[in-house]
CSV table of C-alpha atoms in Angstrom, one decimal:
chain,number,residue,atom,x,y,z
A,1,MET,CA,233.8,35.1,-6.1
A,2,ARG,CA,236.8,34.0,-3.8
A,3,SER,CA,236.4,32.8,-0.4
A,4,SER,CA,238.2,34.4,2.5
A,5,ASN,CA,238.4,31.2,4.3
A,6,PRO,CA,241.3,29.0,3.1
A,7,ALA,CA,240.1,26.0,4.9
A,8,LEU,CA,236.7,26.1,3.1
A,9,ALA,CA,238.5,26.7,-0.3
A,10,MET,CA,240.8,23.8,0.2
A,11,LEU,CA,237.9,21.7,1.3
A,12,CYS,CA,235.8,22.5,-2.0
A,13,THR,CA,239.0,21.8,-4.0
A,14,VAL,CA,239.4,18.4,-2.4
A,15,ALA,CA,235.7,17.5,-2.8
A,16,LEU,CA,236.0,18.6,-6.5
A,17,ALA,CA,239.2,16.4,-7.0
A,18,MET,CA,237.5,13.3,-5.3
A,19,ALA,CA,234.5,13.8,-7.5
A,20,CYS,CA,236.3,13.8,-10.6
A,21,THR,CA,238.6,11.0,-9.5
A,22,SER,CA,235.6,8.6,-8.6
A,23,THR,CA,233.8,9.4,-11.9
A,24,LEU,CA,237.3,8.5,-13.5
A,25,ALA,CA,237.9,5.6,-11.5
A,26,GLN,CA,234.4,4.2,-12.8
A,27,ASN,CA,235.0,4.5,-16.4
A,28,SER,CA,238.6,3.0,-16.8
A,29,PRO,CA,239.3,0.5,-19.8
A,30,GLN,CA,239.3,-2.3,-16.8
A,31,ASP,CA,235.6,-0.9,-15.9
A,32,PHE,CA,234.3,-1.5,-19.4
A,33,VAL,CA,236.0,-5.0,-19.7
A,34,SER,CA,235.5,-6.7,-16.5
A,35,PRO,CA,231.6,-7.0,-16.6
A,36,HIS,CA,231.7,-7.7,-20.3
A,37,ASN,CA,234.0,-10.6,-19.3
A,38,ALA,CA,231.8,-11.4,-16.5
A,39,ALA,CA,228.8,-12.0,-18.8
A,40,ARG,CA,231.0,-14.0,-21.3
A,41,THR,CA,232.2,-16.3,-18.8
A,42,ALA,CA,228.6,-17.1,-17.6
A,43,VAL,CA,228.1,-18.5,-21.0
A,44,GLY,CA,231.5,-20.1,-21.7
A,45,VAL,CA,232.9,-17.4,-24.0
A,46,VAL,CA,236.4,-16.3,-24.1
A,47,PRO,CA,237.2,-12.9,-22.6
A,48,VAL,CA,237.6,-9.7,-24.5
A,49,SER,CA,240.5,-7.4,-24.3
A,50,TRP,CA,240.8,-3.7,-24.6
A,51,ASP,CA,241.9,-2.2,-28.0
A,52,SER,CA,243.1,1.3,-28.0
A,53,THR,CA,242.2,1.8,-31.6
A,54,VAL,CA,238.6,0.8,-31.1
A,55,ALA,CA,238.5,2.8,-27.9
A,56,ALA,CA,239.7,5.9,-29.8
A,57,TYR,CA,237.1,5.5,-32.5
A,58,ALA,CA,234.2,4.9,-29.7
A,59,GLN,CA,235.4,8.2,-27.8
A,60,ASN,CA,235.5,10.1,-30.8
A,61,TYR,CA,232.0,8.9,-31.6
A,62,ALA,CA,231.0,9.6,-28.1
A,63,ASN,CA,232.1,13.4,-28.4
A,64,GLN,CA,230.2,13.8,-31.5
A,65,ARG,CA,227.1,12.8,-29.5
A,66,ALA,CA,227.9,15.3,-26.8
A,67,ALA,CA,225.9,17.9,-28.5
A,68,ASP,CA,222.6,15.9,-28.4
A,69,CYS,CA,223.2,12.5,-26.4
A,70,GLN,CA,220.9,10.9,-28.8
A,71,LEU,CA,220.9,7.0,-29.4
A,72,VAL,CA,222.1,7.1,-33.0
A,73,HIS,CA,224.4,4.5,-34.1
A,74,SER,CA,227.8,5.5,-35.8
A,75,GLY,CA,227.4,3.2,-38.9
A,76,GLY,CA,231.1,2.3,-38.4
A,77,PRO,CA,233.2,-0.8,-39.2
A,78,TYR,CA,232.8,-2.2,-35.6
A,79,GLY,CA,229.7,-4.0,-33.6
A,80,GLU,CA,228.2,-1.3,-31.5
A,81,ASN,CA,226.3,-1.0,-28.2
A,82,ILE,CA,225.1,2.5,-27.3
A,83,PHE,CA,223.5,3.9,-24.0
A,84,SER,CA,222.2,7.3,-22.9
A,85,GLY,CA,221.1,8.2,-19.4
A,86,PHE,CA,219.8,11.3,-17.6
A,87,GLY,CA,219.4,12.2,-14.0
A,88,ARG,CA,222.8,10.9,-12.6
A,89,ASP,CA,226.3,10.2,-13.6
A,90,TYR,CA,225.9,6.9,-15.3
A,91,THR,CA,229.1,4.6,-15.5
A,92,ALA,CA,230.5,1.9,-17.4
A,93,ALA,CA,228.8,-0.3,-15.0
A,94,ASP,CA,225.4,1.0,-15.6
A,95,ALA,CA,225.7,0.9,-19.2
A,96,ILE,CA,226.9,-2.9,-19.4
A,97,LYS,CA,224.4,-4.0,-16.8
A,98,TYR,CA,221.7,-2.2,-19.0
A,99,TRP,CA,222.9,-4.1,-22.0
A,100,VAL,CA,223.4,-7.5,-20.2
A,101,SER,CA,219.8,-7.2,-18.6
A,102,GLU,CA,218.4,-8.3,-22.1
A,103,LYS,CA,219.8,-11.7,-21.4
A,104,GLN,CA,216.4,-12.5,-20.0
A,105,TYR,CA,214.8,-12.0,-23.7
A,106,TYR,CA,217.3,-14.2,-25.4
A,107,ASN,CA,216.5,-17.9,-25.9
A,108,HIS,CA,219.8,-19.6,-26.9
A,109,ASN,CA,217.7,-22.8,-28.2
A,110,SER,CA,215.9,-20.7,-31.1
A,111,ASN,CA,218.6,-18.1,-31.3
A,112,LYS,CA,215.7,-15.3,-31.0
A,113,CYS,CA,214.6,-12.5,-28.8
A,114,ALA,CA,211.3,-12.8,-27.0
A,115,PRO,CA,208.3,-11.4,-29.2
A,116,ASN,CA,208.4,-7.6,-28.9
A,117,LYS,CA,211.6,-7.6,-26.9
A,118,VAL,CA,215.3,-6.3,-27.6
A,119,CYS,CA,218.3,-8.5,-27.1
A,120,GLY,CA,220.7,-7.6,-29.7
A,121,HIS,CA,222.9,-5.5,-27.0
A,122,TYR,CA,223.3,-8.6,-25.0
A,123,THR,CA,224.2,-11.0,-27.8
A,124,GLN,CA,226.9,-8.3,-28.9
A,125,VAL,CA,228.4,-8.2,-25.2
A,126,VAL,CA,228.7,-12.4,-25.3
A,127,TRP,CA,229.3,-12.6,-29.1
A,128,ARG,CA,232.2,-15.3,-29.2
A,129,SER,CA,233.9,-14.0,-32.3
A,130,SER,CA,234.3,-10.7,-30.7
A,131,THR,CA,237.5,-10.5,-29.0
A,132,ALA,CA,238.3,-6.7,-28.6
A,133,ILE,CA,236.6,-4.0,-27.3
A,134,GLY,CA,236.9,-0.2,-27.0
A,135,CYS,CA,234.3,2.2,-25.5
A,136,GLY,CA,233.7,5.9,-25.0
A,137,ARG,CA,231.8,7.9,-22.5
A,138,VAL,CA,230.8,11.9,-22.4
A,139,ARG,CA,228.7,14.1,-20.5
A,140,CYS,CA,226.3,15.6,-23.1
A,141,ASN,CA,225.4,19.3,-23.4
A,142,SER,CA,222.1,18.6,-21.9
A,143,GLY,CA,223.5,17.1,-18.8
A,144,GLY,CA,223.2,13.5,-19.8
A,145,ILE,CA,225.8,10.7,-20.4
A,146,PHE,CA,226.2,8.9,-23.5
A,147,ILE,CA,228.3,5.8,-23.5
A,148,THR,CA,229.2,3.4,-26.5
A,149,CYS,CA,231.3,0.4,-26.6
A,150,ASN,CA,232.4,-0.9,-30.1
A,151,TYR,CA,233.3,-4.6,-30.7
A,152,LYS,CA,236.1,-6.2,-32.9
A,153,PRO,CA,235.0,-8.0,-35.1
A,154,PRO,CA,231.3,-7.0,-35.0
A,155,GLY,CA,228.9,-9.6,-33.8
A,156,ASN,CA,225.2,-10.0,-34.0
A,157,ILE,CA,225.4,-11.7,-37.7
A,158,GLU,CA,222.1,-13.0,-39.1
A,159,GLY,CA,221.4,-16.6,-38.7
A,160,GLN,CA,224.6,-17.0,-36.1
A,161,SER,CA,224.5,-17.7,-32.6
A,162,PRO,CA,226.5,-15.6,-30.4
A,163,TYR,CA,227.9,-18.7,-28.7
């Protein structure tokens, strides 16, 4: 259906462009790197940098998850955090905030998670020897958002402390 009102058509085009730009602007490499580095700085760990090879791997895997948006790990050569959300347009910042929120369950002195709690996403974010990341994001066929970040070299090595 075409609009006979050129002003309305232009307004819709601008609104759509702004929505797309806003979403892309919230999911740039820097939008993934900055919150990782904020969490790392908080515990005295060197920053990570963006790695285009790792990012290509992550985006390829995200694309594979578009069909179902399920939280299934890739099983690849990198460390990996995954996130899936429904009901809104989740961004890089949302996923990383979720992973970093596990900090409250991590006990650095014992190097363990609190009983019946998960903290491995957080420890991967701040893993001292992981120095490069690449992330991918996709809108799933179901309308959800799937986000993955991969870490090189991988962290969460049994018996080792992240920092």
